[in-house]
């Protein structure tokens, strides 16, 4: 599904009719200027066969195929930024979420969150986190707030919102998720993160990882207990040391801010991608060149799918202009 806010004629949340100039859906209140994964079940009414009738279990009355959930594959494109989120080949649901938006003349804000599979309602956790955080970041861009402060505020707000999803009687599986965000203006970029979703910078002929994983394995590597190679295969590799959720306590993101001096790309992704291309050189080797951000995002998702697609895959690609305006 591709949605472009300029061309939309129905609400992506509730399918109510909306006009291109509408900022909010009158029926459900959804902010139509923000591109984000939909919360719930299908809103596109048709099966691949063209049938529009489904039985109570969600199978097409005409051809019997299972109804495709809207979340299984989502693509968004805005000028200078594009994202693709895919269920992958092995998981039942896509529990990754992404949201991004632009403030004209100011810049772009992006959030990617990966629902923790061992927690309940993981997709609701990640969706709640991206929704809450992107609102804070876009408001910060609008008002000219410091990007690192806005990122910390976004994480605090998202953590609180995800924590409120928890049921007291199921505290041990409280909904939880990772977090990575970017606030990009003409000349600077701020990346913030909690957990093991990552950001990479690609500029010229080189690439660099901007984030360090909040995992027990990464911590053991930092302490010299494990080598990088051992960490990749260690069963603790993906056990998070920090996350968002009711059992996370107060959370402050790690963050990095850099000046954008040359054109390049900022890539935000869930571990469904980076498991297959962990090192910046690995990512660089498979990165589509000379194509728009959406083609880069699709190409990277394809790399993960072709390698097995063991997890949900989300990739958001932001074009860095290096002072040339955007
Ligand atoms: Zn609506
Ligand atoms: Zn059908």
Coordinates of C-alpha atoms and ligand atoms in Angstrom, one line a residue:
X1 CA 0.0 0.0 0.0
X2 CA 1.4 3.4 -0.9
X3 CA 0.0 6.5 0.6
X4 CA 0.8 10.1 -0.3
X5 CA -0.8 12.7 1.8
X6 CA -1.3 15.0 -1.1
X7 CA -3.4 12.4 -3.0
X8 CA -5.4 10.8 -0.3
X9 CA -9.2 10.6 -0.5
X10 CA -9.9 8.3 2.4
X11 CA -8.7 8.1 5.9
X12 CA -6.0 5.4 6.3
X13 CA -7.3 4.7 9.8
X14 CA -11.1 4.5 9.4
X15 CA -11.6 4.8 5.6
X16 CA -13.9 7.8 6.0
X17 CA -13.7 10.2 3.0
X18 CA -11.3 13.1 3.5
X19 CA -10.3 16.0 1.2
X20 CA -6.6 16.5 0.1
X21 CA -6.4 19.7 2.1
X22 CA -7.8 18.2 5.4
X23 CA -5.3 18.0 8.2
X24 CA -7.3 15.7 10.4
X25 CA -10.0 13.0 9.7
X26 CA -13.3 14.4 10.9
X27 CA -14.5 10.9 11.7
X28 CA -11.7 9.5 13.9
X29 CA -9.3 12.5 14.4
X30 CA -6.3 10.9 12.8
X31 CA -3.6 13.4 11.8
X32 CA -3.5 13.1 8.0
X33 CA -0.2 14.9 7.6
X34 CA 1.7 12.2 9.3
X35 CA 2.6 9.0 7.4
X36 CA 2.4 6.1 9.8
X37 CA 1.5 2.4 9.9
X38 CA -2.2 1.9 10.6
X39 CA -3.2 0.7 14.0
X40 CA -5.7 -2.0 13.4
X41 CA -7.1 -4.4 10.9
X42 CA -7.6 -4.1 7.2
X43 CA -9.0 -0.9 5.8
X44 CA -8.4 -1.7 2.1
X45 CA -11.5 -3.6 1.3
X46 CA -10.4 -5.9 -1.6
X47 CA -8.8 -9.2 -1.9
X48 CA -6.1 -9.8 -4.6
X49 CA -8.8 -11.5 -6.7
X50 CA -11.0 -8.4 -6.6
X51 CA -13.5 -9.8 -4.2
X52 CA -14.8 -7.6 -1.4
X53 CA -16.7 -10.1 0.7
X54 CA -14.9 -11.8 3.6
X55 CA -16.2 -14.4 6.1
X56 CA -16.0 -14.0 9.9
X57 CA -12.5 -15.5 9.9
X58 CA -11.2 -13.1 7.3
X59 CA -11.2 -15.4 4.3
X60 CA -12.3 -14.2 0.8
X61 CA -15.8 -15.4 0.0
X62 CA -14.9 -15.6 -3.7
X63 CA -11.4 -17.3 -3.7
X64 CA -10.8 -18.4 -0.1
X65 CA -7.5 -16.5 0.3
X66 CA -6.8 -15.0 3.7
X67 CA -7.4 -11.3 3.9
X68 CA -4.2 -9.4 3.9
X69 CA -3.7 -7.3 6.9
X70 CA -2.9 -3.7 6.2
X71 CA 0.2 -3.9 8.4
X72 CA 1.8 -6.8 6.4
X73 CA 3.3 -4.4 3.9
X74 CA 3.3 -0.7 4.3
X75 CA 5.1 1.9 2.1
X76 CA 5.1 5.6 2.6
X77 CA 6.7 8.3 0.6
X78 CA 7.2 12.0 1.3
X79 CA 9.6 14.4 -0.4
X80 CA 13.1 13.3 0.7
X81 CA 12.0 10.5 2.9
X82 CA 10.5 7.1 2.4
X83 CA 9.8 4.0 4.5
X84 CA 8.9 0.4 3.9
X85 CA 7.6 -2.0 6.7
X86 CA 7.2 -5.7 5.9
X87 CA 6.0 -8.6 8.0
X88 CA 8.8 -10.8 6.6
X89 CA 8.5 -14.5 5.8
X90 CA 8.2 -16.2 9.2
X91 CA 6.3 -14.0 11.6
X92 CA 2.5 -14.1 11.9
X93 CA 2.2 -10.3 12.3
X94 CA 4.1 -7.2 11.6
X95 CA 4.9 -5.8 15.0
X96 CA 7.2 -3.0 13.7
X97 CA 5.8 0.5 13.3
X98 CA 7.1 3.6 11.6
X99 CA 5.9 7.2 11.4
X100 CA 7.3 10.3 9.8
X101 CA 6.3 13.8 8.8
X102 CA 7.6 17.0 7.5
X103 CA 7.3 20.6 8.7
X104 CA 7.7 22.8 5.7
X105 CA 10.8 24.9 5.7
X106 CA 12.0 23.1 8.9
X107 CA 12.7 19.5 8.3
X108 CA 11.7 15.9 8.8
X109 CA 11.0 13.8 11.8
X110 CA 11.1 10.0 11.7
X111 CA 10.4 7.3 14.3
X112 CA 10.8 3.5 13.9
X113 CA 9.8 1.1 16.8
X114 CA 10.0 -2.7 16.9
X115 CA 7.6 -4.4 19.2
X116 CA 9.2 -6.9 21.6
X117 CA 8.0 -10.3 20.5
X118 CA 7.8 -11.7 24.0
X119 CA 5.5 -8.9 25.2
X120 CA 1.8 -8.9 24.6
X121 CA 0.2 -6.6 21.9
X122 CA 3.7 -5.7 20.6
X123 CA 2.3 -4.1 17.5
X124 CA 0.2 -1.8 19.6
X125 CA 3.2 -0.9 21.7
X126 CA 5.3 0.0 18.7
X127 CA 2.5 1.9 17.0
X128 CA 1.7 3.9 20.2
X129 CA 5.3 4.7 20.6
X130 CA 5.8 6.0 17.0
X131 CA 2.5 8.0 17.1
X132 CA 3.3 9.7 20.4
X133 CA 7.0 10.4 19.5
X134 CA 6.5 11.7 16.0
X135 CA 3.9 14.2 17.3
X136 CA 6.4 15.5 19.9
X137 CA 9.3 15.7 17.3
X138 CA 7.1 17.5 14.7
X139 CA 5.9 19.9 17.3
X140 CA 9.6 20.5 18.3
X141 CA 10.5 21.1 14.6
X142 CA 7.6 23.6 14.3
X143 CA 8.6 25.6 17.3
X144 CA 12.4 25.4 16.6
X145 CA 13.1 23.4 19.8
X146 CA 16.6 21.8 20.4
X147 CA 16.5 18.5 18.6
X148 CA 18.2 16.5 21.4
X149 CA 15.8 17.9 24.0
X150 CA 12.8 17.1 21.7
X151 CA 14.2 13.6 21.2
X152 CA 14.4 13.1 25.0
X153 CA 10.9 14.5 25.4
X154 CA 9.6 12.2 22.6
X155 CA 11.1 9.2 24.4
X156 CA 9.6 10.2 27.7
X157 CA 6.2 10.7 26.2
X158 CA 6.4 7.4 24.1
X159 CA 7.5 5.4 27.1
X160 CA 4.6 6.8 29.2
X161 CA 2.1 6.0 26.5
X162 CA 3.4 2.4 26.0
X163 CA 3.5 1.9 29.8
X164 CA -0.2 2.9 30.0
X165 CA -1.0 -0.1 27.7
X166 CA 0.0 -2.6 30.4
X167 CA -2.5 -4.7 32.2
X168 CA -1.7 -5.0 36.0
X169 CA -2.6 -8.7 35.9
X170 CA -0.1 -9.3 33.1
X171 CA 2.8 -7.2 34.2
X172 CA 5.4 -9.8 33.1
X173 CA 4.4 -9.4 29.5
X174 CA 3.7 -5.7 29.5
X175 CA 3.7 -4.3 25.9
X176 CA 7.1 -3.0 25.0
X177 CA 9.2 -1.9 22.1
X178 CA 12.5 -0.5 20.9
X179 CA 12.9 3.1 19.5
X180 CA 15.0 4.9 17.0
X181 CA 14.3 8.4 15.7
X182 CA 15.8 11.1 13.5
X183 CA 15.2 14.8 13.3
X184 CA 16.8 16.2 10.1
X185 CA 17.0 19.8 9.0
X186 CA 18.9 21.3 6.1
X187 CA 22.2 21.3 8.0
X188 CA 22.0 19.0 11.0
X189 CA 20.6 15.6 12.0
X190 CA 19.9 14.2 15.5
X191 CA 19.4 10.5 16.0
X192 CA 18.1 9.0 19.3
X193 CA 17.5 5.4 20.3
X194 CA 16.6 2.9 23.0
X195 CA 17.1 -0.8 22.3
X196 CA 18.5 -2.4 19.2
X197 CA 16.9 -0.6 16.3
X198 CA 19.6 1.1 14.4
X199 CA 20.6 4.1 12.3
X200 CA 23.4 4.2 9.6
X201 CA 24.8 7.1 7.8
X202 CA 25.8 6.7 4.2
X203 CA 27.8 9.5 2.6
X204 CA 30.1 9.5 -0.4
X205 CA 31.7 6.1 -0.6
X206 CA 31.5 5.3 3.1
X207 CA 29.0 4.2 5.7
X208 CA 28.9 4.4 9.5
X209 CA 26.7 3.0 12.2
X210 CA 25.4 5.8 14.4
X211 CA 23.8 3.8 17.2
X212 CA 25.0 1.3 19.7
X213 CA 22.7 -1.5 20.6
X214 CA 21.1 -1.6 24.1
X215 CA 21.5 -5.4 24.4
X216 CA 23.2 -7.6 26.9
X217 CA 25.5 -9.0 24.1
X218 CA 26.6 -5.5 23.1
X219 CA 27.3 -4.7 26.8
X220 CA 29.4 -7.9 27.1
X221 CA 31.3 -6.9 24.0
X222 CA 31.9 -3.5 25.4
X223 CA 33.2 -5.1 28.6
X224 CA 35.5 -7.4 26.6
X225 CA 33.6 -10.6 27.7
X226 CA 32.5 -11.5 24.2
X227 CA 34.0 -10.7 20.7
X228 CA 31.8 -9.2 18.0
X229 CA 31.6 -12.6 16.3
X230 CA 30.7 -14.4 19.4
X231 CA 28.0 -11.8 20.2
X232 CA 26.3 -12.3 16.8
X233 CA 25.7 -15.9 17.5
X234 CA 25.2 -15.7 21.3
X235 CA 21.6 -16.4 22.4
X236 CA 21.7 -13.2 24.4
X237 CA 22.5 -11.2 21.3
X238 CA 19.0 -9.8 21.1
X239 CA 18.1 -9.6 24.8
X240 CA 17.5 -5.9 25.3
X241 CA 19.0 -4.1 28.2
X242 CA 16.8 -1.0 27.6
X243 CA 13.4 -0.7 26.0
X244 CA 10.1 1.3 26.3
X245 CA 7.3 -0.1 28.4
X246 CA 5.8 -0.4 31.8
X247 CA 8.7 -2.4 33.2
X248 CA 11.4 -0.1 31.7
X249 CA 11.3 2.5 34.3
X250 CA 12.3 6.1 33.4
X251 CA 14.1 6.0 30.0
X252 CA 16.5 8.5 28.5
X253 CA 17.5 7.9 24.9
X254 CA 21.1 7.8 23.8
X255 CA 21.5 10.4 21.0
X256 CA 24.0 11.8 18.5
X257 CA 23.8 15.1 16.6
X258 CA 26.0 15.9 13.6
X259 CA 26.2 18.6 11.0
X260 CA 25.2 17.6 7.5
X261 CA 27.9 18.9 5.2
X262 CA 27.7 16.6 2.2
X263 CA 24.7 14.8 0.6
X264 CA 24.0 11.4 1.8
X265 CA 21.4 9.0 3.3
X266 CA 20.3 8.3 6.8
X267 CA 18.9 4.8 7.2
X268 CA 16.8 3.8 10.2
X269 CA 15.9 0.2 10.6
X270 CA 14.7 -2.6 12.8
X271 CA 16.8 -5.7 13.4
X272 CA 14.9 -7.5 10.7
X273 CA 17.2 -5.8 8.3
X274 CA 20.5 -5.4 10.2
X275 CA 20.7 -9.1 11.2
X276 CA 21.6 -9.7 7.6
X277 CA 23.8 -6.7 7.1
X278 CA 25.2 -5.8 10.5
X279 CA 28.3 -3.9 9.6
X280 CA 28.2 -0.6 7.7
X281 CA 30.3 -2.2 4.9
X282 CA 27.7 -5.0 4.6
X283 CA 24.9 -2.4 4.3
X284 CA 26.9 -0.4 1.8
X285 CA 27.5 -3.5 -0.4
X286 CA 23.8 -4.1 -0.9
X287 CA 22.6 -0.5 -0.9
X288 CA 20.9 0.5 -4.2
X289 CA 22.6 3.5 -5.7
X290 CA 21.4 6.5 -7.6
X291 CA 17.7 5.9 -6.9
X292 CA 15.1 7.7 -4.8
X293 CA 14.8 6.9 -1.1
X294 CA 11.8 4.6 -1.6
X295 CA 13.8 2.5 -4.0
X296 CA 16.6 2.3 -1.5
X297 CA 14.1 1.2 1.2
X298 CA 12.5 -1.4 -1.0
X299 CA 15.8 -2.7 -2.1
X300 CA 17.0 -3.1 1.5
X301 CA 13.8 -4.8 2.5
X302 CA 14.2 -7.2 -0.4
X303 CA 17.7 -8.1 0.8
X304 CA 16.3 -9.2 4.1
X305 CA 13.4 -11.1 2.5
X306 CA 15.7 -12.9 0.1
X307 CA 18.0 -13.8 3.0
X308 CA 15.1 -15.5 4.8
X309 CA 13.0 -12.7 6.3
X310 CA 13.0 -14.2 9.8
X311 CA 11.8 -11.1 11.5
X312 CA 9.7 -8.1 10.6
X313 CA 11.6 -5.6 8.5
X314 CA 11.3 -1.8 8.6
X315 CA 13.6 0.6 6.8
X316 CA 13.2 4.4 6.5
X317 CA 15.6 6.3 4.3
X318 CA 16.1 10.0 4.6
X319 CA 17.9 12.1 2.0
X320 CA 20.5 14.4 3.5
X321 CA 21.0 17.5 1.3
X322 CA 24.1 18.9 3.0
X323 CA 23.0 22.6 3.1
X324 CA 21.4 22.7 -0.3
X325 CA 17.9 23.1 1.1
X326 CA 15.2 20.5 1.0
Ligands
LIG1 ZN1 -10.5 8.5 10.2
LIG2 ZN1 -10.3 -13.4 -3.2

